[in-house]
Amino acid sequence: MNAPANVAADAGLQTPIRHQLFIDGQFVDAESGETLATLNPHDNSTIVNVAMAGKADVDKAVAAAQRAFPAWSRMPAMERGRILLRLADLIDRNAEELARLESLDTGHPIRDSRLIDVPRTAATFRYFGGMADKFQGDQIPVDAGFLNYTMNEPLGVVGQVVPWNFPLMFTSWKMAPALAAGNCVVMKPAELTPLSSLKIAELMAEAGIPDGVVNIVPGLGAVAGQYIAEHPGIAKIAFTGSTATGRRIVQASAGNLKKVQLELGGKGANIVFEDANLLAAVNGAAFASFHNQGQACIAGSRLVLHEKIADAFLEKFVALARSIRIGNPLDPNTEMGPLTTLMHRDRVLDFVDVACGEGGHVLTGGKPGAGDLARGCYVEPTVVRVASWKDRVAQEEVFGPFVSVLTFSNDDEALQIANSTEYGLGGGLWTNNLQRAHWFAREMKSGMVWINCYKRVNPASPFGGTGMSGYGREMGFEAMREYTQVKSVWVNVDAQIAPHYPR
Ligand code: NAD
C-alpha cells in the first residue's frame, strides 16, 4: 500500500514515498507479503506500511549482489567514481525532498536535515567518488631480483546494518566507501526509519549504479539483520547501533568468519576547563548534548566542568537549554524534534528517575512534551547534576536530550572521569592551554578528540571508537582499507634466480 496522498502532501513531498524492498534494481514486495508501519514520531501516525524483508528476500538480495559483483569490481575505478559523483549531484538536486522525508520519518528538525544530513550525505558520496581511482597499492622494496607489489581487492558482497538516528547520512557513510572499492551491498535500514535510504536507492538507479550492486532490505533486526550477519554469501558486515546488538552480530558472523566492523555506543566526555572561552563552550556543549535530540553515539552526554567555573557555566547552559524551541520537525523554526519512538522516549524519561534515585538534581527538563506535543515522542532538554562518576547516568548511554553534569578540581581527576566508562568513541575539551590540550588528546581513551569544538565530522577524517564503542573506522582512507583486502604479489624479475632451493 502506498502512503496516503495527504501524508506526503502535508509533508510537502513532491514524489511518492518508496515503501518496497530494492532488490536487483527493482522495487519489490517481500516474498511473504508482510509489511511494517513506519510512524511519524511527531504524532505517532502511520506514514506508510513498508515491505518487511525475511530470509528469502535477503537470499534474493545476496544472489543479485553476487551476480553483479564481477562486472562492478572490474569496472575501471574512475568509472565507478563517476557514478558516485553523479549520485552526489542527484542528492543535491533532490535535497529538499530528502530533507523533508528524513524529518518526517526520524523527527530531525528540518533545518538540521537541510543543513547537516543531506549536505553531508552528498559530500560523503562525492568524497568517495573522488577516492575510487586514488586508492592504490604499494611497491615494496624486498630482496634483490624480486618485484613485490600489493593490490587492494574488494571483499565481495558486504552486509550493512544501519540504525535509526541518522539513517540517510549513515547510508552514505556505509555505502560510499564500499561501492568506491568495488564491493556490492546488501543493506538493512532500521525498521523504524527506512524511507530515506529507499529514496537513495531510486537515485542510485538514476545515477547509473547497475542492477544488483546495491540492494536495500528493510526488516526486523532479529530476522533480516541477524540473517545478514549469518549469511555465508556475505564477506563482511558493517554495523552501527547498540553494543548489545554488536555482540550478537560478532557471534552470528562466526560461521564464515566474516570481517566485522562495529560502530557502537558512546558516553562522550565534554570537559570544560577554568581557562576556557565560556560562551563558546556553552554553545558547543549545547550542540554536543542536544543536536538530533541527543540521539548520537558521539553526543557529549557527560559534561565535565572545572569546579571554579561550574556555576557560571551552568547558569548560561541551563538558560540556553530552556530556550531551545521544541516542536514539529517540519517547522523551520523548530530546533529540537521528537525522539524516534514512544518506547525510546519513555526509556529516556526513566533515566530521570534513575538519576534522582542516585542523588542527582534535575536542573532543567526531565519531562515529556506537553500540550500538542504530548502525542509525540518529545522530551524536554534535560540537564542533570550527577552525584558521582560511578552513577548509572554517568556510565550508561541514555541516547536522548539528557546530559549528566560532573565536576572536577584538577587535570588528573578530569582525565580519570573522562576515561571511566567502558566506551571510547568521542570526547572533547575546552581550554586555551596548548600543552594541556595535547596531553588530553593523547591520554583520552577515545577514537576521536575535539579541542575547542565538538562533534566535527568530515568524510576525509577517520570515525570510530575503542572498547565497547566498537572497532574499525569509517571515512577517509581508513574506510577504503576496511572495505578491501590486500594481496601481495611477488615477481621474479631476475632470470638468474632459480625458482627452487639453492644447491
Ligand atoms: P539496535 O542496535 O537494536 O538497532 C540498530 C540496527 O540494528 C537496526 O537496524 C536494527 O534493526 C538492527 N538489529 C537489531 N538486532 C539485530 C540483530 N540481532 N542482528 C542484526 N541487526 C540487528 O539499536 P536500538 O535498540 O534501536 O537502540 C538502542 C540503543 O542503541 C540506543 O539507545 C543507543 O544506545 C544505541 N544506538 C547507537 C547508535 C549509534 O549511532 N552508535 C545508533 C542507534 C542506537
Coordinates of C-alpha atoms and ligand atoms in Angstrom, one line a residue:
M1 CA 0.0 0.0 0.0
N2 CA 1.4 3.4 -0.9
A3 CA 1.4 6.3 1.6
P4 CA -1.9 8.1 1.8
A5 CA -1.6 11.1 -0.6
N6 CA -2.3 13.6 2.2
V7 CA 0.7 12.3 4.3
A8 CA 3.1 13.0 1.5
A9 CA 1.4 16.3 0.6
D10 CA 1.2 17.5 4.2
A11 CA 4.9 16.9 4.5
G12 CA 5.5 18.9 1.3
L13 CA 6.8 15.9 -0.7
Q14 CA 6.7 16.1 -4.5
T15 CA 7.2 12.4 -5.3
P16 CA 5.6 9.2 -4.0
I17 CA 7.2 7.6 -0.9
R18 CA 9.1 4.4 -1.7
H19 CA 7.9 1.6 0.5
Q20 CA 9.1 -1.7 -1.1
L21 CA 12.4 -3.6 -0.9
F22 CA 15.0 -2.7 -3.5
I23 CA 16.5 -5.8 -5.0
D24 CA 18.3 -6.3 -8.3
G25 CA 17.4 -2.8 -9.4
Q26 CA 13.7 -3.2 -8.8
F27 CA 11.3 -2.1 -6.0
V28 CA 9.5 -5.3 -5.0
D29 CA 7.2 -6.6 -2.2
A30 CA 8.6 -9.0 0.4
E31 CA 8.2 -12.7 -0.6
S32 CA 5.9 -13.1 2.4
G33 CA 3.9 -10.0 1.6
E34 CA 4.5 -8.8 5.1
T35 CA 4.8 -5.1 5.9
L36 CA 5.6 -3.0 8.9
A37 CA 4.3 0.5 9.5
T38 CA 6.8 3.4 9.8
L39 CA 5.5 6.1 12.1
N40 CA 5.8 9.8 12.3
P41 CA 7.4 10.5 15.7
H42 CA 5.7 13.9 15.9
D43 CA 2.3 12.4 16.4
N44 CA 2.7 8.6 16.0
S45 CA 0.5 8.5 12.9
T46 CA 1.4 5.9 10.3
I47 CA 3.4 7.3 7.4
V48 CA 3.3 4.2 5.2
N49 CA 3.5 0.4 5.5
V50 CA 6.9 -0.7 4.4
A51 CA 7.7 -4.2 3.0
M52 CA 9.4 -6.3 5.6
A53 CA 12.3 -8.5 4.4
G54 CA 12.6 -12.0 5.6
K55 CA 15.3 -14.6 4.9
A56 CA 14.0 -15.4 1.4
D57 CA 14.4 -11.7 0.5
V58 CA 17.9 -11.5 1.9
D59 CA 18.8 -14.6 -0.1
K60 CA 17.5 -12.9 -3.2
A61 CA 19.4 -9.7 -2.4
V62 CA 22.7 -11.6 -1.8
A63 CA 22.3 -13.6 -5.1
A64 CA 21.7 -10.4 -7.0
A65 CA 24.7 -8.8 -5.4
Q66 CA 26.8 -11.9 -6.2
R67 CA 25.8 -11.7 -9.9
A68 CA 26.6 -8.0 -10.1
F69 CA 30.0 -8.3 -8.4
P70 CA 32.3 -9.4 -11.2
A71 CA 31.3 -6.5 -13.5
W72 CA 31.2 -3.9 -10.8
S73 CA 34.5 -4.8 -9.2
R74 CA 36.2 -4.9 -12.7
M75 CA 34.7 -1.7 -13.9
P76 CA 37.5 1.0 -14.1
A77 CA 37.7 2.7 -10.8
M78 CA 37.3 6.1 -12.4
E79 CA 34.0 5.0 -13.9
R80 CA 32.7 3.7 -10.5
G81 CA 33.8 7.0 -9.1
R82 CA 32.0 9.0 -11.8
I83 CA 28.7 7.1 -11.0
L84 CA 29.1 8.0 -7.3
L85 CA 29.8 11.7 -8.3
R86 CA 26.6 11.6 -10.3
L87 CA 24.7 10.3 -7.3
A88 CA 26.1 13.1 -5.2
D89 CA 24.8 15.6 -7.7
L90 CA 21.4 13.9 -7.7
I91 CA 21.3 14.1 -3.9
D92 CA 21.9 17.9 -4.2
R93 CA 19.2 18.2 -6.8
N94 CA 16.7 16.3 -4.6
A95 CA 17.9 17.9 -1.4
E96 CA 14.6 19.4 -0.3
E97 CA 12.7 16.1 -0.9
L98 CA 15.3 14.1 1.0
A99 CA 15.3 16.6 3.9
R100 CA 11.6 16.5 4.2
L101 CA 11.4 12.7 4.1
E102 CA 14.2 12.4 6.7
S103 CA 12.4 14.8 9.0
L104 CA 9.1 13.1 8.6
D105 CA 10.5 9.7 9.3
T106 CA 13.0 10.4 12.0
G107 CA 11.9 13.7 13.7
H108 CA 15.1 15.6 12.8
P109 CA 14.3 19.3 12.7
I110 CA 14.0 20.3 9.0
R111 CA 16.7 22.9 9.5
D112 CA 19.2 20.2 10.6
S113 CA 18.1 17.8 7.7
R114 CA 18.7 20.7 5.3
L115 CA 21.9 22.0 6.7
I116 CA 23.5 18.8 8.0
D117 CA 22.1 15.4 7.0
V118 CA 21.6 16.0 3.3
P119 CA 24.7 18.0 2.5
R120 CA 26.9 15.5 4.5
T121 CA 25.3 12.6 2.6
A122 CA 26.1 14.2 -0.8
A123 CA 29.6 15.2 0.5
T124 CA 30.3 11.6 1.5
F125 CA 29.3 10.1 -1.9
R126 CA 31.3 12.9 -3.6
Y127 CA 34.4 12.3 -1.4
F128 CA 34.4 8.5 -2.1
G129 CA 33.5 9.1 -5.8
G130 CA 36.8 11.1 -6.0
M131 CA 38.6 8.4 -3.9
A132 CA 37.7 5.5 -6.2
D133 CA 40.7 5.8 -8.5
K134 CA 43.1 7.2 -5.9
F135 CA 43.2 4.4 -3.5
Q136 CA 46.2 2.3 -4.7
G137 CA 48.6 -0.4 -3.7
D138 CA 52.3 -0.2 -2.9
Q139 CA 55.5 -1.4 -4.5
I140 CA 57.6 -2.8 -1.6
P141 CA 61.4 -2.9 -1.6
V142 CA 62.1 -6.6 -1.0
D143 CA 65.0 -8.9 -1.9
A144 CA 67.2 -8.2 -4.9
G145 CA 65.8 -9.7 -8.1
F146 CA 62.2 -9.5 -6.9
L147 CA 59.3 -7.1 -7.5
N148 CA 56.7 -7.1 -4.8
Y149 CA 53.5 -5.1 -5.0
T150 CA 50.2 -5.1 -3.3
M151 CA 46.7 -4.9 -4.7
N152 CA 43.6 -3.7 -2.8
E153 CA 40.9 -6.1 -3.7
P154 CA 37.2 -5.6 -2.9
L155 CA 35.8 -8.2 -0.4
G156 CA 32.7 -9.2 -2.5
V157 CA 29.2 -8.8 -1.1
V158 CA 29.1 -6.8 2.1
G159 CA 26.2 -6.6 4.5
Q160 CA 25.4 -3.3 6.2
V161 CA 23.0 -2.7 9.1
V162 CA 22.2 0.9 9.8
P163 CA 20.4 2.5 12.8
W164 CA 17.6 4.9 13.1
N165 CA 19.3 8.0 14.4
F166 CA 20.9 9.3 11.2
P167 CA 19.5 6.9 8.6
L168 CA 20.3 9.0 5.5
M169 CA 23.8 10.1 6.5
F170 CA 24.8 6.6 7.7
T171 CA 23.6 5.1 4.4
S172 CA 26.3 7.2 2.7
W173 CA 28.9 6.5 5.3
K174 CA 28.4 2.8 4.9
M175 CA 27.8 2.5 1.1
A176 CA 30.1 5.1 -0.4
P177 CA 33.4 3.5 0.5
A178 CA 32.1 0.0 0.0
L179 CA 31.0 0.9 -3.6
A180 CA 34.1 3.0 -4.4
A181 CA 36.2 0.0 -3.5
G182 CA 34.2 -2.3 -5.9
N183 CA 32.0 -4.2 -3.4
C184 CA 28.3 -4.9 -3.8
V185 CA 26.0 -4.2 -1.0
V186 CA 23.0 -5.7 0.9
M187 CA 21.9 -3.0 3.3
K188 CA 19.2 -3.1 6.0
P189 CA 18.0 0.2 7.3
A190 CA 16.4 0.3 10.8
E191 CA 12.8 -0.8 10.7
L192 CA 11.9 2.5 12.3
T193 CA 13.3 4.7 9.6
P194 CA 13.7 3.1 6.2
L195 CA 12.3 5.8 4.0
S196 CA 15.3 8.0 3.1
S197 CA 17.5 5.0 2.1
L198 CA 14.8 3.8 -0.2
K199 CA 14.8 7.2 -1.8
I200 CA 18.5 7.0 -2.2
A201 CA 18.0 3.6 -4.0
E202 CA 15.8 5.4 -6.5
L203 CA 18.6 8.0 -7.1
M204 CA 21.2 5.3 -7.3
A205 CA 19.4 3.7 -10.2
E206 CA 19.1 7.1 -11.9
A207 CA 22.9 7.7 -11.3
G208 CA 23.6 4.5 -13.2
I209 CA 24.6 2.1 -10.5
P210 CA 24.0 -1.3 -12.2
D211 CA 21.2 -3.6 -11.0
G212 CA 22.2 -5.8 -8.1
V213 CA 25.1 -3.7 -7.0
V214 CA 23.0 -2.2 -4.2
N215 CA 20.1 -4.0 -2.5
I216 CA 18.1 -2.5 0.3
V217 CA 16.1 -4.8 2.6
P218 CA 14.1 -3.0 5.3
G219 CA 13.1 -5.5 8.0
L220 CA 13.4 -6.5 11.6
G221 CA 16.8 -6.6 13.2
A222 CA 16.3 -10.0 14.8
V223 CA 15.2 -11.5 11.4
A224 CA 16.7 -9.8 8.4
G225 CA 19.6 -8.2 10.3
Q226 CA 20.6 -11.4 12.1
Y227 CA 20.4 -13.3 8.8
I228 CA 22.7 -10.8 7.0
A229 CA 25.2 -11.3 9.9
E230 CA 24.9 -15.1 9.5
H231 CA 24.8 -15.3 5.7
P232 CA 27.6 -17.4 4.1
G233 CA 27.4 -15.4 0.9
I234 CA 28.3 -12.2 2.7
A235 CA 32.0 -11.4 3.2
K236 CA 31.8 -8.6 5.7
I237 CA 29.2 -7.0 7.9
A238 CA 29.4 -3.3 8.9
F239 CA 27.1 -2.3 11.7
T240 CA 26.2 0.9 13.6
G241 CA 23.9 0.6 16.6
S242 CA 23.9 -0.7 20.2
T243 CA 26.7 -2.6 21.9
A244 CA 24.3 -5.4 22.7
T245 CA 23.4 -5.9 19.0
G246 CA 27.1 -5.6 18.1
R247 CA 27.9 -8.6 20.3
R248 CA 25.1 -10.6 18.6
I249 CA 26.5 -9.7 15.2
V250 CA 30.0 -10.9 16.1
Q251 CA 28.6 -14.2 17.3
A252 CA 26.4 -14.6 14.2
S253 CA 29.3 -13.8 11.9
A254 CA 31.5 -16.6 13.1
G255 CA 30.1 -19.2 10.7
N256 CA 32.0 -18.0 7.6
L257 CA 34.5 -15.8 9.6
K258 CA 33.1 -12.6 8.2
K259 CA 35.1 -9.4 8.6
V260 CA 33.2 -7.3 11.1
Q261 CA 33.2 -3.6 11.6
L262 CA 31.3 -2.1 14.6
E263 CA 30.4 1.4 15.4
L264 CA 28.5 1.2 18.7
G265 CA 27.5 3.3 21.6
G266 CA 29.3 6.1 23.4
K267 CA 29.2 8.3 26.5
G268 CA 31.3 11.2 25.4
A269 CA 33.0 13.4 28.0
N270 CA 33.0 17.1 27.2
I271 CA 35.4 18.7 29.6
V272 CA 35.4 22.4 30.2
F273 CA 38.5 23.8 32.0
E274 CA 38.7 27.0 34.1
D275 CA 40.5 28.9 31.3
A276 CA 38.0 28.1 28.5
N277 CA 36.1 30.6 26.5
L278 CA 32.9 30.1 28.4
L279 CA 30.4 31.3 25.8
A280 CA 32.0 29.1 23.1
A281 CA 32.0 26.2 25.5
V282 CA 28.3 26.7 26.4
N283 CA 27.2 26.8 22.8
G284 CA 29.5 23.9 21.8
A285 CA 28.1 21.9 24.8
A286 CA 24.5 22.5 23.7
F287 CA 25.2 21.2 20.2
A288 CA 27.1 18.3 21.7
S289 CA 24.3 17.3 24.0
F290 CA 21.1 18.2 22.2
H291 CA 21.7 18.1 18.5
N292 CA 19.4 15.4 17.0
Q293 CA 17.7 15.2 20.4
G294 CA 20.9 13.8 21.8
Q295 CA 20.4 10.6 19.7
A296 CA 24.0 10.4 18.6
C297 CA 26.7 7.9 19.5
I298 CA 29.2 10.8 19.7
A299 CA 27.0 13.0 21.9
G300 CA 28.8 14.9 24.6
S301 CA 26.4 13.3 27.1
R302 CA 28.8 13.8 30.1
L303 CA 29.5 17.5 30.8
V304 CA 32.6 17.6 32.9
L305 CA 33.2 21.0 34.4
H306 CA 36.0 22.5 36.4
E307 CA 34.5 23.4 39.8
K308 CA 35.7 27.0 39.6
I309 CA 33.5 27.7 36.5
A310 CA 30.8 25.2 37.1
D311 CA 28.1 27.6 38.5
A312 CA 28.8 30.3 35.9
F313 CA 28.7 27.7 33.1
L314 CA 25.6 26.0 34.3
E315 CA 23.7 29.3 34.6
K316 CA 24.3 30.1 31.0
F317 CA 23.9 26.4 29.8
V318 CA 20.6 25.8 31.6
A319 CA 19.2 29.1 30.2
L320 CA 20.2 28.0 26.7
A321 CA 18.7 24.6 27.2
R322 CA 15.4 26.2 28.3
S323 CA 15.3 28.4 25.3
I324 CA 15.6 25.6 22.7
R325 CA 12.4 25.6 20.6
I326 CA 10.8 22.1 20.6
G327 CA 8.2 21.3 18.0
N328 CA 7.1 19.8 14.8
P329 CA 10.2 18.8 12.9
L330 CA 8.8 20.1 9.6
D331 CA 8.5 23.6 11.1
P332 CA 11.7 25.6 10.0
N333 CA 11.7 27.3 13.4
T334 CA 12.0 24.0 15.3
E335 CA 15.4 23.5 17.0
M336 CA 14.6 20.1 18.7
G337 CA 12.2 17.5 17.4
P338 CA 10.8 14.3 18.9
L339 CA 12.8 11.2 19.7
T340 CA 12.3 8.2 17.4
T341 CA 9.7 6.2 19.3
L342 CA 7.4 6.4 22.3
M343 CA 9.3 3.5 23.8
H344 CA 12.6 5.3 23.5
R345 CA 11.0 8.5 24.9
D346 CA 9.9 6.5 28.0
R347 CA 13.3 4.9 28.3
V348 CA 15.0 8.3 28.3
L349 CA 12.5 9.6 30.9
D350 CA 13.2 6.5 33.1
F351 CA 16.8 7.7 33.4
V352 CA 15.5 10.9 35.1
D353 CA 14.1 8.7 37.8
V354 CA 17.3 6.7 37.9
A355 CA 19.3 10.0 38.3
C356 CA 17.1 11.2 41.1
G357 CA 17.4 7.8 42.9
E358 CA 21.1 8.2 42.7
G359 CA 21.1 11.6 44.4
G360 CA 21.2 13.6 41.2
H361 CA 19.5 17.0 40.7
V362 CA 17.4 17.9 37.6
L363 CA 18.5 21.4 36.7
T364 CA 16.0 21.6 33.8
G365 CA 13.8 19.4 31.7
G366 CA 13.1 15.8 32.6
K367 CA 9.6 15.9 31.2
P368 CA 7.8 14.7 28.1
G369 CA 6.4 17.2 25.6
A370 CA 3.2 19.0 26.8
G371 CA 0.0 20.2 25.1
D372 CA 0.1 19.4 21.4
L373 CA 3.4 17.6 21.7
A374 CA 2.1 15.0 24.2
R375 CA 1.1 12.6 21.5
G376 CA 4.6 12.6 20.0
C377 CA 7.9 11.3 21.3
Y378 CA 9.1 14.5 22.8
V379 CA 11.4 15.0 25.8
E380 CA 12.5 18.4 27.1
P381 CA 16.2 19.2 27.0
T382 CA 17.4 17.7 30.3
V383 CA 20.4 18.7 32.4
V384 CA 21.1 16.6 35.5
R385 CA 23.8 17.3 38.1
V386 CA 25.1 13.9 39.0
A387 CA 26.4 12.9 42.4
S388 CA 29.3 10.6 41.2
W389 CA 31.0 9.5 38.0
K390 CA 30.2 5.9 39.1
D391 CA 26.4 6.5 38.9
R392 CA 24.5 4.8 36.2
V393 CA 23.6 8.1 34.5
A394 CA 27.3 8.9 34.3
Q395 CA 28.1 5.4 32.8
E396 CA 25.2 4.3 30.6
E397 CA 24.2 5.6 27.2
V398 CA 20.9 7.4 27.5
F399 CA 20.7 8.4 23.8
G400 CA 18.4 11.3 24.3
P401 CA 18.4 15.0 25.2
F402 CA 19.9 14.2 28.6
V403 CA 23.2 15.5 29.8
S404 CA 24.9 14.4 33.0
V405 CA 27.0 17.1 34.7
L406 CA 30.1 16.2 36.8
T407 CA 32.7 18.4 38.3
F408 CA 36.5 18.1 38.8
S409 CA 39.2 20.1 40.6
N410 CA 42.4 19.2 38.6
D411 CA 43.6 17.7 35.3
D412 CA 44.2 14.2 36.7
E413 CA 40.7 14.0 38.0
A414 CA 39.2 15.2 34.7
L415 CA 41.1 12.6 32.8
Q416 CA 40.0 9.9 35.3
I417 CA 36.4 10.8 34.8
A418 CA 36.7 11.0 31.1
N419 CA 38.2 7.5 30.9
S420 CA 35.9 6.0 33.5
T421 CA 33.3 4.4 31.1
E422 CA 33.5 1.2 29.1
Y423 CA 33.1 3.3 25.9
G424 CA 35.7 5.2 23.9
L425 CA 34.1 6.9 20.9
G426 CA 34.3 10.7 21.1
G427 CA 35.3 13.3 23.7
G428 CA 36.1 17.0 23.8
L429 CA 37.8 19.6 25.8
W430 CA 37.6 23.4 26.0
T431 CA 40.8 25.1 27.1
N432 CA 43.3 27.7 26.0
N433 CA 46.3 25.8 27.4
L434 CA 48.0 24.2 24.5
Q435 CA 50.1 21.8 26.5
R436 CA 47.0 20.5 28.4
A437 CA 45.0 20.2 25.2
H438 CA 47.6 17.9 23.5
W439 CA 48.2 15.9 26.7
F440 CA 44.5 15.2 26.9
A441 CA 44.3 14.3 23.2
R442 CA 46.9 11.7 23.8
E443 CA 45.6 10.3 27.1
M444 CA 41.9 10.2 26.4
K445 CA 40.6 6.7 25.7
S446 CA 38.6 7.8 22.6
G447 CA 38.6 7.3 18.9
M448 CA 38.1 11.0 18.3
V449 CA 39.0 14.1 20.3
W450 CA 37.7 17.6 19.7
I451 CA 39.6 20.6 21.1
N452 CA 37.6 23.8 21.4
C453 CA 34.9 22.2 19.2
Y454 CA 32.7 19.1 19.4
K455 CA 31.2 16.6 17.0
R456 CA 33.1 17.7 14.0
V457 CA 33.0 15.1 11.3
N458 CA 34.1 15.1 7.7
P459 CA 34.2 12.4 5.0
A460 CA 38.0 12.7 4.9
S461 CA 38.6 12.1 8.7
P462 CA 38.5 8.7 10.3
F463 CA 35.5 8.0 12.5
G464 CA 35.2 5.1 15.0
G465 CA 35.9 4.0 18.6
T466 CA 37.7 1.7 21.0
G467 CA 36.5 -0.5 23.8
M468 CA 32.7 -1.1 23.9
S469 CA 32.3 1.6 21.2
G470 CA 33.5 -1.0 18.6
Y471 CA 36.3 -1.3 16.1
G472 CA 37.1 -0.3 12.6
R473 CA 36.9 3.2 11.1
E474 CA 34.5 4.8 8.8
M475 CA 35.5 7.7 6.4
G476 CA 38.8 8.6 4.8
F477 CA 41.4 6.2 3.5
E478 CA 40.7 4.1 6.6
A479 CA 37.3 3.3 5.3
M480 CA 38.7 2.1 2.0
R481 CA 41.1 -0.2 3.9
E482 CA 38.1 -1.6 5.8
Y483 CA 36.3 -2.5 2.5
T484 CA 39.3 -4.1 0.8
Q485 CA 41.8 -6.9 1.4
V486 CA 45.5 -6.7 0.5
K487 CA 47.0 -9.2 -1.9
S488 CA 50.8 -9.3 -2.0
V489 CA 52.2 -10.2 -5.5
W490 CA 55.8 -11.5 -5.9
V491 CA 57.5 -11.4 -9.3
N492 CA 60.9 -12.9 -10.0
V493 CA 62.5 -10.2 -12.3
D494 CA 66.0 -11.7 -12.5
A495 CA 66.4 -14.7 -14.8
Q496 CA 69.5 -15.7 -12.8
I497 CA 67.4 -16.5 -9.7
A498 CA 66.4 -20.1 -9.8
P499 CA 62.8 -20.8 -8.6
H500 CA 63.9 -23.7 -6.3
Y501 CA 66.1 -24.5 -3.4
P502 CA 69.7 -23.2 -3.9
R503 CA 72.1 -26.1 -4.5
Ligands
NAD1 P1 19.9 -1.7 17.8 O1 21.3 -1.9 17.9 O2 18.9 -2.7 18.2 O3 19.4 -1.3 16.2 C1 20.3 -0.8 15.3 C2 20.1 -1.6 14.0 O4 20.5 -3.0 14.2 C3 18.7 -1.6 13.4 O5 18.8 -1.6 12.0 C4 18.2 -3.0 13.9 O6 17.1 -3.5 13.1 C5 19.4 -3.8 13.8 N1 19.4 -5.0 14.6 C6 18.8 -5.3 15.8 N2 19.0 -6.5 16.2 C7 19.8 -7.1 15.3 C8 20.4 -8.4 15.2 N3 20.3 -9.4 16.1 N4 21.2 -8.6 14.1 C9 21.5 -7.7 13.2 N5 20.9 -6.5 13.2 C10 20.1 -6.2 14.3 O7 19.6 -0.4 18.5 P2 18.2 0.1 19.1 O8 17.6 -1.0 20.0 O9 17.3 0.5 18.0 O10 18.7 1.3 20.0 C11 19.1 1.0 21.4 C12 20.3 1.7 21.7 O11 21.3 1.5 20.7 C13 20.2 3.2 21.8 O12 19.6 3.6 22.9 C14 21.7 3.5 21.7 O13 22.3 3.3 22.9 C15 22.2 2.6 20.7 N6 22.3 3.1 19.3 C16 23.5 3.6 18.9 C17 23.6 4.1 17.7 C18 24.9 4.7 17.2 O14 24.9 5.5 16.3 N7 26.0 4.2 17.7 C19 22.5 4.2 16.8 C20 21.3 3.7 17.3 C21 21.2 3.1 18.5

